[in-house]
PDB file of C-alpha atoms in Angstrom:
ATOM      1  CA  MET A   1     -21.128  14.818   2.922  1.00 57.00           C
ATOM      2  CA  PRO A   2     -18.883  15.238  -1.178  1.00 74.00           C
ATOM      3  CA  VAL A   3     -15.964  12.918   0.342  1.00 63.00           C
ATOM      4  CA  HIS A   4     -16.990   9.432   1.174  1.00 66.00           C
ATOM      5  CA  SER A   5     -13.308   7.319   0.390  1.00 73.00           C
ATOM      6  CA  LEU A   6     -10.074   8.046  -0.784  1.00 81.00           C
ATOM      7  CA  HIS A   7      -9.624   6.587  -4.886  1.00 85.00           C
ATOM      8  CA  HIS A   8      -5.699   6.235  -5.099  1.00 90.00           C
ATOM      9  CA  PHE A   9      -2.738   8.308  -4.556  1.00 91.00           C
ATOM     10  CA  THR A  10       0.865   8.659  -6.560  1.00 91.00           C
ATOM     11  CA  ILE A  11       3.795   7.749  -5.851  1.00 91.00           C
ATOM     12  CA  ARG A  12       6.435   9.614  -8.205  1.00 88.00           C
ATOM     13  CA  CYS A  13       9.659   8.179  -8.600  1.00 90.00           C
ATOM     14  CA  THR A  14      12.681   7.828 -11.541  1.00 92.00           C
ATOM     15  CA  PRO A  15      12.758   5.049 -14.674  1.00 94.00           C
ATOM     16  CA  ASP A  16      14.931   3.142 -12.494  1.00 93.00           C
ATOM     17  CA  GLU A  17      13.065   2.975  -9.592  1.00 93.00           C
ATOM     18  CA  LEU A  18      10.015   2.214 -11.181  1.00 96.00           C
ATOM     19  CA  PRO A  19      10.197  -1.390 -11.242  1.00 97.00           C
ATOM     20  CA  PRO A  20      11.285  -2.261  -7.719  1.00 96.00           C
ATOM     21  CA  LEU A  21       8.119   0.235  -6.569  1.00 96.00           C
ATOM     22  CA  THR A  22       5.689  -1.934  -9.141  1.00 98.00           C
ATOM     23  CA  ASP A  23       8.065  -5.546  -8.256  1.00 97.00           C
ATOM     24  CA  PHE A  24       6.227  -4.275  -4.714  1.00 97.00           C
ATOM     25  CA  TYR A  25       2.779  -3.729  -4.674  1.00 97.00           C
ATOM     26  CA  THR A  26       2.338  -6.054  -6.633  1.00 97.00           C
ATOM     27  CA  ARG A  27       3.979  -9.269  -5.405  1.00 96.00           C
ATOM     28  CA  VAL A  28       4.288  -8.334  -2.239  1.00 96.00           C
ATOM     29  CA  MET A  29       0.557  -6.338  -2.148  1.00 95.00           C
ATOM     30  CA  ARG A  30      -0.537  -8.572  -4.553  1.00 96.00           C
ATOM     31  CA  LEU A  31      -2.639  -5.378  -6.549  1.00 97.00           C
ATOM     32  CA  VAL A  32      -2.885  -6.407  -9.900  1.00 97.00           C
ATOM     33  CA  VAL A  33      -1.676  -4.155 -12.798  1.00 98.00           C
ATOM     34  CA  GLY A  34      -4.078  -2.482 -14.678  1.00 97.00           C
ATOM     35  CA  ALA A  35      -5.849   0.039 -17.474  1.00 96.00           C
ATOM     36  CA  ARG A  36      -3.522   3.470 -17.083  1.00 93.00           C
ATOM     37  CA  PRO A  37      -3.679   6.268 -19.874  1.00 90.00           C
ATOM     38  CA  ALA A  38      -1.988   7.047 -21.943  1.00 89.00           C
ATOM     39  CA  ILE A  39       0.585   9.228 -20.201  1.00 87.00           C
ATOM     40  CA  PRO A  40       4.805  10.847 -21.145  1.00 85.00           C
ATOM     41  CA  ALA A  41       6.374   9.621 -18.897  1.00 89.00           C
ATOM     42  CA  PRO A  42       6.269   6.148 -17.454  1.00 93.00           C
ATOM     43  CA  GLY A  43       4.750   4.167 -14.680  1.00 95.00           C
ATOM     44  CA  ALA A  44       1.954   1.864 -13.540  1.00 96.00           C
ATOM     45  CA  TRP A  45      -1.827   2.210 -12.150  1.00 96.00           C
ATOM     46  CA  LEU A  46      -2.087  -1.117  -9.665  1.00 96.00           C
ATOM     47  CA  TYR A  47      -5.692  -2.191  -9.301  1.00 97.00           C
ATOM     48  CA  ALA A  48      -7.520  -3.830  -6.529  1.00 96.00           C
ATOM     49  CA  ASP A  49     -10.856  -5.646  -6.867  1.00 93.00           C
ATOM     50  CA  GLY A  50     -10.843  -3.260  -9.988  1.00 94.00           C
ATOM     51  CA  GLN A  51      -9.734  -0.423  -9.087  1.00 93.00           C
ATOM     52  CA  PRO A  52      -6.543   1.853  -9.471  1.00 94.00           C
ATOM     53  CA  ILE A  53      -5.863   3.472  -5.779  1.00 94.00           C
ATOM     54  CA  VAL A  54      -1.575   3.286  -6.454  1.00 95.00           C
ATOM     55  CA  HIS A  55      -0.623   5.442  -9.098  1.00 94.00           C
ATOM     56  CA  LEU A  56       3.509   5.666 -10.110  1.00 94.00           C
ATOM     57  CA  TYR A  57       4.219   8.126 -11.941  1.00 92.00           C
ATOM     58  CA  ALA A  58       7.541   7.317 -13.460  1.00 91.00           C
ATOM     59  CA  HIS A  59       8.514  11.586 -13.861  1.00 88.00           C
ATOM     60  CA  LEU A  60      11.224  12.363 -11.836  1.00 79.00           C
ATOM     61  CA  ALA A  61      14.763  12.647 -13.820  1.00 82.00           C
ATOM     62  CA  SER A  62      16.601  11.763 -10.272  1.00 83.00           C
ATOM     63  CA  ALA A  63      15.329   9.916  -7.277  1.00 79.00           C
ATOM     64  CA  ASP A  64      13.435  12.935  -4.550  1.00 76.00           C
ATOM     65  CA  ALA A  65      16.604  14.119  -2.264  1.00 77.00           C
ATOM     66  CA  SER A  66      15.815  12.541   0.939  1.00 75.00           C
ATOM     67  CA  VAL A  67      13.379  13.080   3.985  1.00 72.00           C
ATOM     68  CA  LEU A  68      13.302  12.019   6.960  1.00 71.00           C
ATOM     69  CA  PRO A  69      10.971  10.846   7.883  1.00 71.00           C
ATOM     70  CA  ALA A  70      10.131   9.236   4.640  1.00 71.00           C
ATOM     71  CA  THR A  71       7.022  10.099   4.244  1.00 68.00           C
ATOM     72  CA  GLY A  72       6.923  12.861   4.576  1.00 68.00           C
ATOM     73  CA  HIS A  73       4.115  15.620   6.442  1.00 63.00           C
ATOM     74  CA  VAL A  74       2.507  11.749   5.284  1.00 76.00           C
ATOM     75  CA  ASP A  75       2.583   9.011   8.450  1.00 76.00           C
ATOM     76  CA  HIS A  76       1.029   6.001   6.518  1.00 88.00           C
ATOM     77  CA  ILE A  77      -1.109   5.212   3.698  1.00 92.00           C
ATOM     78  CA  SER A  78      -3.808   2.487   4.771  1.00 92.00           C
ATOM     79  CA  PHE A  79      -5.664  -0.389   2.759  1.00 93.00           C
ATOM     80  CA  ARG A  80      -7.754  -2.006   4.369  1.00 92.00           C
ATOM     81  CA  ALA A  81      -7.515  -5.639   3.966  1.00 93.00           C
ATOM     82  CA  ARG A  82      -8.392  -9.787   4.056  1.00 92.00           C
ATOM     83  CA  GLY A  83      -7.266 -13.207   5.640  1.00 93.00           C
ATOM     84  CA  LEU A  84      -4.194 -11.976   7.880  1.00 94.00           C
ATOM     85  CA  ALA A  85      -3.087 -15.542   8.579  1.00 94.00           C
ATOM     86  CA  GLU A  86      -2.387 -16.068   5.047  1.00 94.00           C
ATOM     87  CA  MET A  87      -0.338 -12.027   4.487  1.00 95.00           C
ATOM     88  CA  ARG A  88       1.212 -12.676   7.476  1.00 96.00           C
ATOM     89  CA  ALA A  89       3.426 -15.972   5.967  1.00 96.00           C
ATOM     90  CA  HIS A  90       3.261 -14.334   2.321  1.00 96.00           C
ATOM     91  CA  LEU A  91       5.270 -11.989   3.978  1.00 97.00           C
ATOM     92  CA  ARG A  92       7.709 -13.788   6.396  1.00 97.00           C
ATOM     93  CA  ALA A  93       8.674 -16.309   2.850  1.00 97.00           C
ATOM     94  CA  SER A  94       8.628 -12.630   0.945  1.00 96.00           C
ATOM     95  CA  GLY A  95      11.641 -11.723   4.309  1.00 96.00           C
ATOM     96  CA  VAL A  96       9.508  -8.347   4.715  1.00 96.00           C
ATOM     97  CA  ASP A  97      10.308  -6.908   7.606  1.00 97.00           C
ATOM     98  CA  PHE A  98       6.562  -6.269   9.322  1.00 97.00           C
ATOM     99  CA  THR A  99       5.253  -4.790  12.539  1.00 97.00           C
ATOM    100  CA  GLU A 100       2.307  -6.112  14.384  1.00 96.00           C
ATOM    101  CA  ALA A 101      -0.692  -3.613  16.481  1.00 92.00           C
ATOM    102  CA  PRO A 102      -3.601  -5.070  17.230  1.00 88.00           C
ATOM    103  CA  ILE A 103      -6.396  -2.193  18.324  1.00 87.00           C
ATOM    104  CA  PRO A 104      -7.378  -3.324  21.989  1.00 87.00           C
ATOM    105  CA  GLY A 105     -10.898  -3.311  22.541  1.00 90.00           C
ATOM    106  CA  TRP A 106     -11.599  -2.703  18.247  1.00 93.00           C
ATOM    107  CA  ALA A 107     -12.137  -5.310  15.986  1.00 93.00           C
ATOM    108  CA  ILE A 108      -8.744  -4.056  13.690  1.00 93.00           C
ATOM    109  CA  HIS A 109      -5.416  -5.385  13.966  1.00 94.00           C
ATOM    110  CA  GLN A 110      -2.846  -3.535  11.690  1.00 93.00           C
ATOM    111  CA  LEU A 111       0.771  -4.907  10.599  1.00 95.00           C
ATOM    112  CA  PHE A 112       2.648  -2.003   9.281  1.00 94.00           C
ATOM    113  CA  LEU A 113       5.691  -2.450   6.383  1.00 95.00           C
ATOM    114  CA  HIS A 114       7.090  -0.118   4.175  1.00 94.00           C
ATOM    115  CA  ASP A 115       7.253   0.213   0.077  1.00 94.00           C
ATOM    116  CA  PRO A 116      11.004   0.676  -1.460  1.00 92.00           C
ATOM    117  CA  ARG A 117      10.668   5.036  -0.729  1.00 88.00           C
ATOM    118  CA  GLY A 118      10.757   3.855   2.458  1.00 88.00           C
ATOM    119  CA  LEU A 119       7.017   4.931   2.809  1.00 89.00           C
ATOM    120  CA  ARG A 120       5.060   3.171   5.671  1.00 90.00           C
ATOM    121  CA  ILE A 121       1.833   0.887   4.735  1.00 93.00           C
ATOM    122  CA  GLU A 122      -0.986   0.346   6.973  1.00 92.00           C
ATOM    123  CA  MET A 123      -2.825  -3.453   5.935  1.00 94.00           C
ATOM    124  CA  THR A 124      -5.629  -3.215   8.605  1.00 92.00           C
ATOM    125  CA  PHE A 125      -8.253  -6.377   9.431  1.00 93.00           C
ATOM    126  CA  TRP A 126     -11.423  -5.708  10.625  1.00 92.00           C
ATOM    127  CA  MET A 127     -11.500  -9.306  12.672  1.00 92.00           C
ATOM    128  CA  ASP A 128     -14.812  -9.893  13.657  1.00 91.00           C
ATOM    129  CA  GLN A 129     -14.946 -10.922   9.578  1.00 88.00           C
ATOM    130  CA  GLU A 130     -11.604 -13.461   9.416  1.00 89.00           C
ATOM    131  CA  GLU A 131     -11.960 -15.848   8.078  1.00 79.00           C
ATOM    132  CA  GLY A 132     -13.424 -18.753  11.673  1.00 71.00           C
ATOM    133  CA  ALA A 133     -14.414 -14.879  13.397  1.00 63.00           C
ATOM    134  CA  THR A 134     -17.286 -15.013  14.896  1.00 52.00           C
ATOM    135  CA  ALA A 135     -19.144 -11.788  14.177  1.00 43.00           C
TER     136      ALA A 135
END
């Protein structure tokens, strides 16, 4: 099959929205700002394990009109994650609201939260790979 993974997604924003979005994805989601080509609009490429997976593109002169749901046709973006207990503590300490959704019958546990523009973010943890788990 030619498609085997998601490479990245891009969030368009205004220059004023860029700092809070960068803060959310680096401080809360713990991505790292990395190399970005010379693009004429401000922005940031945010990396996980050497892969740029979130692109912030601050080319809008004014914020997009609000739509409901805030994610438009996309319900959510999911990140595979490790360290469920530590992430819960980190989100609570950061004052970030989240909900939990263990999947009955599967060794998967999900956390859901929202970025500053309202995009719904899922963090998916494979419980058989969590610390102290028995495989």
